[in-house]
Amino acid sequence: MKRFFAGFAMASAVVVATPAMAGGQWIVNPAVGYQGFDGDRDLDEAATGIIGLEKQLSDQWGVELKYMYTSADNKYNVKAQDVDLQQGSIDVLRYLGGEKWKPYLALGLGHADFDSDARTAGETQANAGGGVRYAFDQSWSARFDARVINSLDNEQTDGIVSLGVSYAFGGSDASPKAAPAPLKPTEKDTDGDGVGDTRDRCAGTPVGVVVNASGCPLDSDGDGVPDYMDKCPKTPAGRQVDDQGCKFVLSRTEQIRMEVNFASNSADVPDAYLPEIEKVAKFLKQYGGVSAVVEGHSDASGSDAYNKVLSQRRADAVKAELVTRYGIDASRLTAIGYGEERPIASNDTREGRRENRRVVAVLKAEVSE
């Protein structure tokens, strides 16, 4: 929690210290959102309260400091894993023109704290998306926003949509744009870029994009991606890039799964499953940035409370094997017992109960080439 507020305070200082540019207003952006979570988080969708402070740097650019609070329930009704979520981010907004209706794209970086009775965890997050603002007058407007939020620590992806009413203050009237050189009376300029249609080799240029004498968007680094779309300017000559002008990277996902079954009413790891545990240890040693959640389960024999404790003992036993036998750092492992909550087979048969007495873990690593 302390790291969250320290990072949020530093981001606040960055926004407040941003030089005021001509015509730049401050905009307060309160909103109500609806957030959906990655399936691996085991959380139900939840309402989200949002407050943002935006500084408009120009007609096209803005920077926003944003705070969000969500209280989300565990989807399996495990009260100890209900989460209070706090998120803070600093976002860059690219407005695409317009007077009343002002669409925009957004890209940001921030931090999130997930706080529950079971554990507290923090992660770095990147967000991307966009929205549209409708201006009622020079001070009041409504804003719709949609974002995808990706964890940079565990590759989980969430999403949020929000709607709010904003208030703008400060700044001054924007300086009038220099009028383009007048066209010949008979010369038509359909896309309004200042280059007549008869000379325009790139018709349909978006409003506000700087063009050359042929009416085409500038491409300063010559990578084939116009400057207004280029997220990686100054690309070295000859380098292959993607549609955003950035180095093209091939990647693949490596995945491994472990499953260990137990005798009835036992948390002793059978020797027959040591090779299963060993392959997970090798995977963790090969990919040092990967952490693992070791999940313990039970069949339906006995009470719910007893099975919860038994499944936790099983998860702890497998974690202990990884730490003591194979030398894996305990901080990379989380053991959770789910009791009889998540059966994979019927508890009415002996074979089904055997399958349900298990410890599992699924590990993934993204490998770039």
mmCIF file of C-alpha atoms in Angstrom:
data_model
loop_
_atom_site.group_PDB
_atom_site.id
_atom_site.type_symbol
_atom_site.label_atom_id
_atom_site.label_comp_id
_atom_site.label_asym_id
_atom_site.label_seq_id
_atom_site.Cartn_x
_atom_site.Cartn_y
_atom_site.Cartn_z
ATOM 1 C CA MET A 1 0.000 0.000 0.000
ATOM 2 C CA LYS A 2 2.847 2.406 0.864
ATOM 3 C CA ARG A 3 4.488 1.735 -2.517
ATOM 4 C CA PHE A 4 1.145 2.482 -4.235
ATOM 5 C CA PHE A 5 0.715 5.897 -2.641
ATOM 6 C CA ALA A 6 4.408 6.762 -3.071
ATOM 7 C CA GLY A 7 4.215 6.000 -6.798
ATOM 8 C CA PHE A 8 0.937 7.905 -7.096
ATOM 9 C CA ALA A 9 2.465 10.940 -5.368
ATOM 10 C CA MET A 10 5.454 10.897 -7.744
ATOM 11 C CA ALA A 11 3.121 10.710 -10.764
ATOM 12 C CA SER A 12 1.123 13.635 -9.326
ATOM 13 C CA ALA A 13 4.293 15.698 -9.144
ATOM 14 C CA VAL A 14 5.026 14.951 -12.802
ATOM 15 C CA VAL A 15 1.579 16.171 -13.915
ATOM 16 C CA VAL A 16 1.593 19.258 -11.701
ATOM 17 C CA ALA A 17 5.117 20.143 -12.899
ATOM 18 C CA THR A 18 4.102 19.882 -16.584
ATOM 19 C CA PRO A 19 4.661 23.333 -18.113
ATOM 20 C CA ALA A 20 1.427 25.184 -18.881
ATOM 21 C CA MET A 21 1.188 25.654 -22.619
ATOM 22 C CA ALA A 22 -0.910 28.254 -24.430
ATOM 23 C CA GLY A 23 -4.578 27.334 -24.283
ATOM 24 C CA GLY A 24 -3.921 24.354 -21.942
ATOM 25 C CA GLN A 25 -6.837 23.741 -19.531
ATOM 26 C CA TRP A 26 -7.049 21.535 -16.460
ATOM 27 C CA ILE A 27 -9.930 19.037 -16.571
ATOM 28 C CA VAL A 28 -11.352 17.149 -13.578
ATOM 29 C CA ASN A 29 -12.653 13.763 -14.771
ATOM 30 C CA PRO A 30 -14.868 11.922 -12.217
ATOM 31 C CA ALA A 31 -16.517 8.785 -13.605
ATOM 32 C CA VAL A 32 -18.197 5.486 -12.789
ATOM 33 C CA GLY A 33 -16.868 2.367 -14.502
ATOM 34 C CA TYR A 34 -17.508 -1.352 -14.865
ATOM 35 C CA GLN A 35 -14.425 -3.559 -14.701
ATOM 36 C CA GLY A 36 -14.011 -7.147 -15.871
ATOM 37 C CA PHE A 37 -11.071 -9.294 -14.809
ATOM 38 C CA ASP A 38 -8.838 -11.949 -16.354
ATOM 39 C CA GLY A 39 -10.162 -15.443 -15.644
ATOM 40 C CA ASP A 40 -7.010 -16.337 -13.707
ATOM 41 C CA ARG A 41 -7.833 -13.681 -11.099
ATOM 42 C CA ASP A 42 -11.011 -15.553 -10.008
ATOM 43 C CA LEU A 43 -12.875 -12.256 -9.518
ATOM 44 C CA ASP A 44 -16.397 -11.210 -10.521
ATOM 45 C CA GLU A 45 -16.978 -8.066 -12.573
ATOM 46 C CA ALA A 46 -17.397 -5.002 -10.377
ATOM 47 C CA ALA A 47 -18.311 -1.316 -10.373
ATOM 48 C CA THR A 48 -15.360 1.078 -10.203
ATOM 49 C CA GLY A 49 -15.056 4.639 -8.901
ATOM 50 C CA ILE A 50 -12.703 6.865 -10.905
ATOM 51 C CA ILE A 51 -11.224 10.338 -10.480
ATOM 52 C CA GLY A 52 -8.780 11.871 -12.943
ATOM 53 C CA LEU A 53 -6.951 15.169 -13.374
ATOM 54 C CA GLU A 54 -6.068 15.985 -16.971
ATOM 55 C CA LYS A 55 -3.785 18.690 -18.353
ATOM 56 C CA GLN A 56 -4.410 19.632 -21.993
ATOM 57 C CA LEU A 57 -1.022 20.365 -23.529
ATOM 58 C CA SER A 58 -2.485 21.363 -26.899
ATOM 59 C CA ASP A 59 -5.558 20.753 -29.055
ATOM 60 C CA GLN A 60 -4.201 17.280 -29.849
ATOM 61 C CA TRP A 61 -2.388 16.153 -26.693
ATOM 62 C CA GLY A 62 -3.245 15.738 -23.035
ATOM 63 C CA VAL A 63 -1.802 13.951 -19.989
ATOM 64 C CA GLU A 64 -3.993 12.552 -17.192
ATOM 65 C CA LEU A 65 -3.298 11.346 -13.662
ATOM 66 C CA LYS A 66 -5.967 8.817 -12.679
ATOM 67 C CA TYR A 67 -7.013 6.901 -9.539
ATOM 68 C CA MET A 68 -9.508 4.006 -9.507
ATOM 69 C CA TYR A 69 -11.044 2.019 -6.633
ATOM 70 C CA THR A 70 -12.866 -1.313 -6.977
ATOM 71 C CA SER A 71 -14.258 -3.823 -4.474
ATOM 72 C CA ALA A 72 -14.512 -7.191 -6.249
ATOM 73 C CA ASP A 73 -15.894 -10.502 -4.947
ATOM 74 C CA ASN A 74 -14.200 -13.859 -5.448
ATOM 75 C CA LYS A 75 -16.175 -15.729 -8.118
ATOM 76 C CA TYR A 76 -16.178 -18.905 -5.974
ATOM 77 C CA ASN A 77 -17.548 -17.019 -2.922
ATOM 78 C CA VAL A 78 -14.329 -17.420 -0.921
ATOM 79 C CA LYS A 79 -14.694 -14.354 1.317
ATOM 80 C CA ALA A 80 -11.024 -14.374 2.304
ATOM 81 C CA GLN A 81 -10.163 -13.778 -1.359
ATOM 82 C CA ASP A 82 -12.558 -10.838 -1.951
ATOM 83 C CA VAL A 83 -10.365 -7.970 -3.128
ATOM 84 C CA ASP A 84 -10.115 -4.239 -2.513
ATOM 85 C CA LEU A 85 -8.324 -2.966 -5.627
ATOM 86 C CA GLN A 86 -6.611 0.407 -5.947
ATOM 87 C CA GLN A 87 -5.123 1.482 -9.285
ATOM 88 C CA GLY A 88 -3.222 4.599 -10.244
ATOM 89 C CA SER A 89 -1.881 5.532 -13.669
ATOM 90 C CA ILE A 90 -0.517 8.361 -15.749
ATOM 91 C CA ASP A 91 -1.983 8.352 -19.265
ATOM 92 C CA VAL A 92 -1.181 10.164 -22.498
ATOM 93 C CA LEU A 93 -4.232 11.173 -24.583
ATOM 94 C CA ARG A 94 -4.127 11.866 -28.339
ATOM 95 C CA TYR A 95 -7.205 13.823 -29.468
ATOM 96 C CA LEU A 96 -8.240 13.298 -33.072
ATOM 97 C CA GLY A 97 -9.956 16.623 -33.718
ATOM 98 C CA GLY A 98 -13.550 17.778 -33.620
ATOM 99 C CA GLU A 99 -15.435 20.570 -31.870
ATOM 100 C CA LYS A 100 -18.412 19.068 -30.015
ATOM 101 C CA TRP A 101 -17.423 15.415 -30.395
ATOM 102 C CA LYS A 102 -13.737 14.814 -29.594
ATOM 103 C CA PRO A 103 -12.571 11.203 -30.035
ATOM 104 C CA TYR A 104 -9.193 10.235 -28.573
ATOM 105 C CA LEU A 105 -6.696 7.411 -28.161
ATOM 106 C CA ALA A 106 -5.034 6.672 -24.813
ATOM 107 C CA LEU A 107 -1.917 4.888 -23.581
ATOM 108 C CA GLY A 108 -0.766 4.732 -19.962
ATOM 109 C CA LEU A 109 1.373 3.117 -17.278
ATOM 110 C CA GLY A 110 0.549 2.606 -13.613
ATOM 111 C CA HIS A 111 0.465 0.440 -10.501
ATOM 112 C CA ALA A 112 -2.242 -1.643 -8.801
ATOM 113 C CA ASP A 113 -2.630 -3.062 -5.270
ATOM 114 C CA PHE A 114 -4.851 -6.142 -4.742
ATOM 115 C CA ASP A 115 -5.703 -6.372 -1.023
ATOM 116 C CA SER A 116 -7.576 -9.348 0.480
ATOM 117 C CA ASP A 117 -7.678 -11.190 3.802
ATOM 118 C CA ALA A 118 -5.661 -13.988 2.180
ATOM 119 C CA ARG A 119 -2.829 -11.870 0.753
ATOM 120 C CA THR A 120 -1.789 -8.512 -0.636
ATOM 121 C CA ALA A 121 -0.133 -8.183 -4.034
ATOM 122 C CA GLY A 122 0.999 -5.304 -6.222
ATOM 123 C CA GLU A 123 1.723 -5.168 -9.930
ATOM 124 C CA THR A 124 2.784 -2.784 -12.685
ATOM 125 C CA GLN A 125 0.117 -2.260 -15.351
ATOM 126 C CA ALA A 126 -0.036 -0.810 -18.857
ATOM 127 C CA ASN A 127 -3.316 0.346 -20.371
ATOM 128 C CA ALA A 128 -4.433 1.187 -23.891
ATOM 129 C CA GLY A 129 -7.717 2.239 -25.413
ATOM 130 C CA GLY A 130 -9.649 5.361 -26.196
ATOM 131 C CA GLY A 131 -12.945 7.119 -25.980
ATOM 132 C CA VAL A 132 -14.879 10.213 -26.914
ATOM 133 C CA ARG A 133 -15.652 13.499 -25.161
ATOM 134 C CA TYR A 134 -18.805 15.538 -25.890
ATOM 135 C CA ALA A 135 -18.569 19.239 -25.001
ATOM 136 C CA PHE A 136 -21.706 20.922 -23.614
ATOM 137 C CA ASP A 137 -19.850 24.245 -23.418
ATOM 138 C CA GLN A 138 -16.284 25.445 -22.693
ATOM 139 C CA SER A 139 -16.376 24.126 -19.103
ATOM 140 C CA TRP A 140 -18.648 21.066 -18.995
ATOM 141 C CA SER A 141 -18.417 17.856 -21.008
ATOM 142 C CA ALA A 142 -19.302 14.162 -20.866
ATOM 143 C CA ARG A 143 -16.738 11.445 -21.479
ATOM 144 C CA PHE A 144 -16.990 7.759 -22.430
ATOM 145 C CA ASP A 145 -13.794 5.717 -22.049
ATOM 146 C CA ALA A 146 -12.800 2.084 -22.702
ATOM 147 C CA ARG A 147 -9.463 0.527 -21.780
ATOM 148 C CA VAL A 148 -7.638 -2.781 -21.849
ATOM 149 C CA ILE A 149 -5.375 -3.143 -18.785
ATOM 150 C CA ASN A 150 -2.437 -5.555 -19.000
ATOM 151 C CA SER A 151 -0.305 -6.662 -16.047
ATOM 152 C CA LEU A 152 3.394 -6.398 -16.904
ATOM 153 C CA ASP A 153 4.198 -8.818 -14.050
ATOM 154 C CA ASN A 154 1.937 -11.825 -14.742
ATOM 155 C CA GLU A 155 0.443 -11.272 -18.237
ATOM 156 C CA GLN A 156 -3.149 -11.081 -16.962
ATOM 157 C CA THR A 157 -5.463 -8.806 -18.946
ATOM 158 C CA ASP A 158 -8.477 -6.891 -17.589
ATOM 159 C CA GLY A 159 -10.883 -4.423 -19.200
ATOM 160 C CA ILE A 160 -12.934 -1.429 -18.081
ATOM 161 C CA VAL A 161 -15.525 0.925 -19.564
ATOM 162 C CA SER A 162 -16.554 4.159 -17.860
ATOM 163 C CA LEU A 163 -18.823 7.183 -18.222
ATOM 164 C CA GLY A 164 -18.463 10.515 -16.466
ATOM 165 C CA VAL A 165 -19.072 14.265 -16.486
ATOM 166 C CA SER A 166 -15.977 16.520 -16.607
ATOM 167 C CA TYR A 167 -15.251 20.112 -15.620
ATOM 168 C CA ALA A 168 -12.539 22.240 -17.293
ATOM 169 C CA PHE A 169 -10.910 25.319 -15.787
ATOM 170 C CA GLY A 170 -7.898 27.589 -16.227
ATOM 171 C CA GLY A 171 -5.886 28.053 -19.410
ATOM 172 C CA SER A 172 -6.631 30.541 -22.120
ATOM 173 C CA ASP A 173 -8.234 30.529 -25.501
ATOM 174 C CA ALA A 174 -6.176 28.527 -27.949
ATOM 175 C CA SER A 175 -4.076 30.550 -30.358
ATOM 176 C CA PRO A 176 -5.703 30.701 -33.776
ATOM 177 C CA LYS A 177 -4.182 28.355 -36.294
ATOM 178 C CA ALA A 178 -2.273 29.934 -39.122
ATOM 179 C CA ALA A 179 -4.443 30.004 -42.207
ATOM 180 C CA PRO A 180 -3.100 27.814 -45.033
ATOM 181 C CA ALA A 181 -2.072 29.445 -48.249
ATOM 182 C CA PRO A 182 -5.236 30.110 -50.266
ATOM 183 C CA LEU A 183 -5.968 27.656 -53.055
ATOM 184 C CA LYS A 184 -6.638 28.656 -56.550
ATOM 185 C CA PRO A 185 -10.356 29.378 -56.996
ATOM 186 C CA THR A 186 -10.764 26.304 -59.199
ATOM 187 C CA GLU A 187 -8.608 23.958 -57.067
ATOM 188 C CA LYS A 188 -10.414 21.508 -54.783
ATOM 189 C CA ASP A 189 -8.901 20.082 -51.547
ATOM 190 C CA THR A 190 -11.201 17.275 -50.390
ATOM 191 C CA ASP A 191 -9.198 16.174 -47.310
ATOM 192 C CA GLY A 192 -8.333 19.727 -46.229
ATOM 193 C CA ASP A 193 -4.577 19.153 -45.902
ATOM 194 C CA GLY A 194 -3.636 22.259 -47.914
ATOM 195 C CA VAL A 195 -2.643 20.317 -51.041
ATOM 196 C CA GLY A 196 -5.074 20.465 -53.946
ATOM 197 C CA ASP A 197 -6.620 17.231 -55.179
ATOM 198 C CA THR A 198 -4.805 17.447 -58.524
ATOM 199 C CA ARG A 199 -1.428 17.340 -56.690
ATOM 200 C CA ASP A 200 -2.444 15.195 -53.690
ATOM 201 C CA ARG A 201 -0.834 11.728 -53.920
ATOM 202 C CA CYS A 202 -2.280 10.641 -50.539
ATOM 203 C CA ALA A 203 -5.980 11.484 -50.563
ATOM 204 C CA GLY A 204 -7.983 11.136 -47.361
ATOM 205 C CA THR A 205 -5.249 12.316 -44.962
ATOM 206 C CA PRO A 206 -6.643 12.550 -41.369
ATOM 207 C CA VAL A 207 -7.432 16.030 -40.083
ATOM 208 C CA GLY A 208 -4.444 17.798 -38.501
ATOM 209 C CA VAL A 209 -1.719 15.510 -39.888
ATOM 210 C CA VAL A 210 1.330 17.360 -41.259
ATOM 211 C CA VAL A 211 1.932 16.533 -44.933
ATOM 212 C CA ASN A 212 4.638 17.167 -47.521
ATOM 213 C CA ALA A 213 4.265 18.980 -50.838
ATOM 214 C CA SER A 214 2.669 15.867 -52.352
ATOM 215 C CA GLY A 215 -0.026 15.702 -49.657
ATOM 216 C CA CYS A 216 1.456 12.621 -47.959
ATOM 217 C CA PRO A 217 2.065 12.313 -44.180
ATOM 218 C CA LEU A 218 5.681 12.823 -43.119
ATOM 219 C CA ASP A 219 7.810 9.714 -42.477
ATOM 220 C CA SER A 220 10.986 11.086 -40.889
ATOM 221 C CA ASP A 221 12.779 7.754 -40.365
ATOM 222 C CA GLY A 222 11.703 6.239 -43.695
ATOM 223 C CA ASP A 223 10.371 3.011 -42.189
ATOM 224 C CA GLY A 224 7.131 3.144 -44.174
ATOM 225 C CA VAL A 225 4.995 4.179 -41.167
ATOM 226 C CA PRO A 226 3.890 7.864 -41.140
ATOM 227 C CA ASP A 227 5.089 9.963 -38.197
ATOM 228 C CA TYR A 228 1.569 10.395 -36.771
ATOM 229 C CA MET A 229 1.233 6.590 -36.485
ATOM 230 C CA ASP A 230 4.888 5.833 -35.616
ATOM 231 C CA LYS A 231 5.259 4.719 -31.973
ATOM 232 C CA CYS A 232 9.022 4.151 -32.412
ATOM 233 C CA PRO A 233 10.554 7.152 -34.253
ATOM 234 C CA LYS A 234 14.179 7.192 -35.470
ATOM 235 C CA THR A 235 14.143 3.528 -36.512
ATOM 236 C CA PRO A 236 17.525 2.565 -38.112
ATOM 237 C CA ALA A 237 17.408 2.231 -41.893
ATOM 238 C CA GLY A 238 16.522 -1.220 -43.200
ATOM 239 C CA ARG A 239 15.033 -2.571 -39.968
ATOM 240 C CA GLN A 240 11.787 -4.522 -40.335
ATOM 241 C CA VAL A 241 8.969 -2.877 -38.347
ATOM 242 C CA ASP A 242 5.359 -3.619 -37.457
ATOM 243 C CA ASP A 243 2.331 -1.449 -38.305
ATOM 244 C CA GLN A 244 3.207 0.915 -35.427
ATOM 245 C CA GLY A 245 6.751 1.503 -36.649
ATOM 246 C CA CYS A 246 8.403 -0.618 -33.945
ATOM 247 C CA LYS A 247 10.892 -3.469 -34.268
ATOM 248 C CA PHE A 248 9.150 -6.654 -35.350
ATOM 249 C CA VAL A 249 9.578 -9.297 -32.644
ATOM 250 C CA LEU A 250 8.601 -12.945 -32.945
ATOM 251 C CA SER A 251 7.455 -14.539 -29.702
ATOM 252 C CA ARG A 252 6.079 -17.843 -28.544
ATOM 253 C CA THR A 253 4.534 -19.131 -25.317
ATOM 254 C CA GLU A 254 6.149 -22.011 -23.416
ATOM 255 C CA GLN A 255 3.758 -23.828 -21.066
ATOM 256 C CA ILE A 256 4.046 -26.699 -18.587
ATOM 257 C CA ARG A 257 1.453 -28.416 -16.349
ATOM 258 C CA MET A 258 1.952 -30.439 -13.175
ATOM 259 C CA GLU A 259 -0.582 -32.734 -11.491
ATOM 260 C CA VAL A 260 0.099 -34.777 -8.346
ATOM 261 C CA ASN A 261 -2.533 -37.140 -6.893
ATOM 262 C CA PHE A 262 -2.759 -38.135 -3.215
ATOM 263 C CA ALA A 263 -4.036 -41.031 -1.149
ATOM 264 C CA SER A 264 -7.282 -40.500 0.744
ATOM 265 C CA ASN A 265 -6.897 -38.341 3.884
ATOM 266 C CA SER A 266 -3.154 -37.879 3.167
ATOM 267 C CA ALA A 267 -0.858 -34.952 2.410
ATOM 268 C CA ASP A 268 2.241 -37.107 1.793
ATOM 269 C CA VAL A 269 3.682 -36.648 -1.700
ATOM 270 C CA PRO A 270 3.928 -40.070 -3.413
ATOM 271 C CA ASP A 271 7.438 -40.804 -4.751
ATOM 272 C CA ALA A 272 5.881 -41.725 -8.089
ATOM 273 C CA TYR A 273 5.059 -38.032 -8.676
ATOM 274 C CA LEU A 274 8.538 -36.628 -7.987
ATOM 275 C CA PRO A 275 9.287 -36.528 -11.764
ATOM 276 C CA GLU A 276 6.166 -34.312 -12.173
ATOM 277 C CA ILE A 277 7.490 -31.912 -9.554
ATOM 278 C CA GLU A 278 11.008 -32.037 -10.994
ATOM 279 C CA LYS A 279 9.864 -30.906 -14.457
ATOM 280 C CA VAL A 280 8.219 -27.846 -12.869
ATOM 281 C CA ALA A 281 11.464 -27.110 -11.008
ATOM 282 C CA LYS A 282 13.432 -27.278 -14.280
ATOM 283 C CA PHE A 283 10.939 -24.930 -15.951
ATOM 284 C CA LEU A 284 11.244 -22.405 -13.097
ATOM 285 C CA LYS A 285 15.045 -22.547 -13.282
ATOM 286 C CA GLN A 286 15.003 -22.055 -17.063
ATOM 287 C CA TYR A 287 12.633 -19.066 -16.904
ATOM 288 C CA GLY A 288 13.707 -16.996 -13.922
ATOM 289 C CA GLY A 289 10.912 -14.442 -14.275
ATOM 290 C CA VAL A 290 8.111 -16.999 -13.847
ATOM 291 C CA SER A 291 6.266 -17.538 -10.552
ATOM 292 C CA ALA A 292 3.922 -20.430 -9.754
ATOM 293 C CA VAL A 293 0.630 -20.835 -7.883
ATOM 294 C CA VAL A 294 0.415 -24.364 -6.445
ATOM 295 C CA GLU A 295 -3.264 -25.317 -5.998
ATOM 296 C CA GLY A 296 -4.329 -28.031 -3.551
ATOM 297 C CA HIS A 297 -7.671 -29.865 -3.871
ATOM 298 C CA SER A 298 -9.584 -32.654 -2.121
ATOM 299 C CA ASP A 299 -12.506 -34.971 -2.728
ATOM 300 C CA ALA A 300 -15.838 -34.474 -0.932
ATOM 301 C CA SER A 301 -15.179 -36.973 1.866
ATOM 302 C CA GLY A 302 -15.297 -35.250 5.251
ATOM 303 C CA SER A 303 -16.391 -31.738 6.197
ATOM 304 C CA ASP A 304 -15.765 -28.616 4.123
ATOM 305 C CA ALA A 305 -13.519 -27.127 6.813
ATOM 306 C CA TYR A 306 -11.410 -30.284 7.144
ATOM 307 C CA ASN A 307 -11.020 -30.610 3.368
ATOM 308 C CA LYS A 308 -9.920 -26.971 3.147
ATOM 309 C CA VAL A 309 -7.122 -27.610 5.650
ATOM 310 C CA LEU A 310 -6.162 -30.922 4.010
ATOM 311 C CA SER A 311 -5.913 -29.343 0.539
ATOM 312 C CA GLN A 312 -3.731 -26.548 1.953
ATOM 313 C CA ARG A 313 -1.411 -29.164 3.511
ATOM 314 C CA ARG A 314 -1.142 -30.889 0.129
ATOM 315 C CA ALA A 315 -0.266 -27.642 -1.652
ATOM 316 C CA ASP A 316 2.281 -26.807 1.068
ATOM 317 C CA ALA A 317 3.822 -30.283 0.726
ATOM 318 C CA VAL A 318 4.421 -29.868 -3.022
ATOM 319 C CA LYS A 319 5.780 -26.356 -2.459
ATOM 320 C CA ALA A 320 8.161 -27.763 0.176
ATOM 321 C CA GLU A 321 9.448 -30.358 -2.316
ATOM 322 C CA LEU A 322 10.185 -27.619 -4.860
ATOM 323 C CA VAL A 323 12.028 -25.552 -2.242
ATOM 324 C CA THR A 324 13.953 -28.201 -0.268
ATOM 325 C CA ARG A 325 14.572 -30.877 -2.892
ATOM 326 C CA TYR A 326 15.036 -28.721 -6.004
ATOM 327 C CA GLY A 327 16.211 -25.379 -4.599
ATOM 328 C CA ILE A 328 13.424 -23.118 -5.893
ATOM 329 C CA ASP A 329 13.146 -19.758 -4.082
ATOM 330 C CA ALA A 330 10.042 -19.893 -1.871
ATOM 331 C CA SER A 331 9.147 -16.295 -2.794
ATOM 332 C CA ARG A 332 8.346 -17.491 -6.345
ATOM 333 C CA LEU A 333 5.760 -19.997 -5.085
ATOM 334 C CA THR A 334 2.267 -19.463 -3.669
ATOM 335 C CA ALA A 335 0.384 -22.429 -2.185
ATOM 336 C CA ILE A 336 -3.426 -22.217 -1.991
ATOM 337 C CA GLY A 337 -5.840 -24.875 -0.750
ATOM 338 C CA TYR A 338 -9.296 -24.912 -2.348
ATOM 339 C CA GLY A 339 -10.731 -27.921 -0.515
ATOM 340 C CA GLU A 340 -13.550 -29.606 -2.415
ATOM 341 C CA GLU A 341 -14.635 -26.404 -4.247
ATOM 342 C CA ARG A 342 -13.231 -27.315 -7.677
ATOM 343 C CA PRO A 343 -13.809 -30.977 -8.517
ATOM 344 C CA ILE A 344 -12.749 -32.243 -11.943
ATOM 345 C CA ALA A 345 -14.603 -35.556 -11.626
ATOM 346 C CA SER A 346 -17.612 -37.015 -9.817
ATOM 347 C CA ASN A 347 -17.204 -37.555 -6.071
ATOM 348 C CA ASP A 348 -19.723 -40.409 -6.277
ATOM 349 C CA THR A 349 -17.139 -42.900 -7.597
ATOM 350 C CA ARG A 350 -13.811 -44.114 -6.226
ATOM 351 C CA GLU A 351 -11.991 -43.141 -9.431
ATOM 352 C CA GLY A 352 -13.572 -39.680 -9.424
ATOM 353 C CA ARG A 353 -12.555 -39.071 -5.830
ATOM 354 C CA ARG A 354 -8.983 -40.186 -6.638
ATOM 355 C CA GLU A 355 -8.795 -37.650 -9.467
ATOM 356 C CA ASN A 356 -10.080 -34.871 -7.197
ATOM 357 C CA ARG A 357 -7.359 -35.513 -4.562
ATOM 358 C CA ARG A 358 -4.716 -33.513 -6.382
ATOM 359 C CA VAL A 359 -2.256 -30.629 -6.492
ATOM 360 C CA VAL A 360 -1.910 -28.806 -9.815
ATOM 361 C CA ALA A 361 0.094 -25.935 -11.258
ATOM 362 C CA VAL A 362 0.154 -24.438 -14.758
ATOM 363 C CA LEU A 363 3.171 -22.267 -15.673
ATOM 364 C CA LYS A 364 3.600 -20.076 -18.758
ATOM 365 C CA ALA A 365 6.579 -18.107 -20.095
ATOM 366 C CA GLU A 366 6.649 -15.712 -23.068
ATOM 367 C CA VAL A 367 9.831 -16.248 -25.120
ATOM 368 C CA SER A 368 11.013 -13.661 -27.670
ATOM 369 C CA GLU A 369 13.192 -14.563 -30.646
#
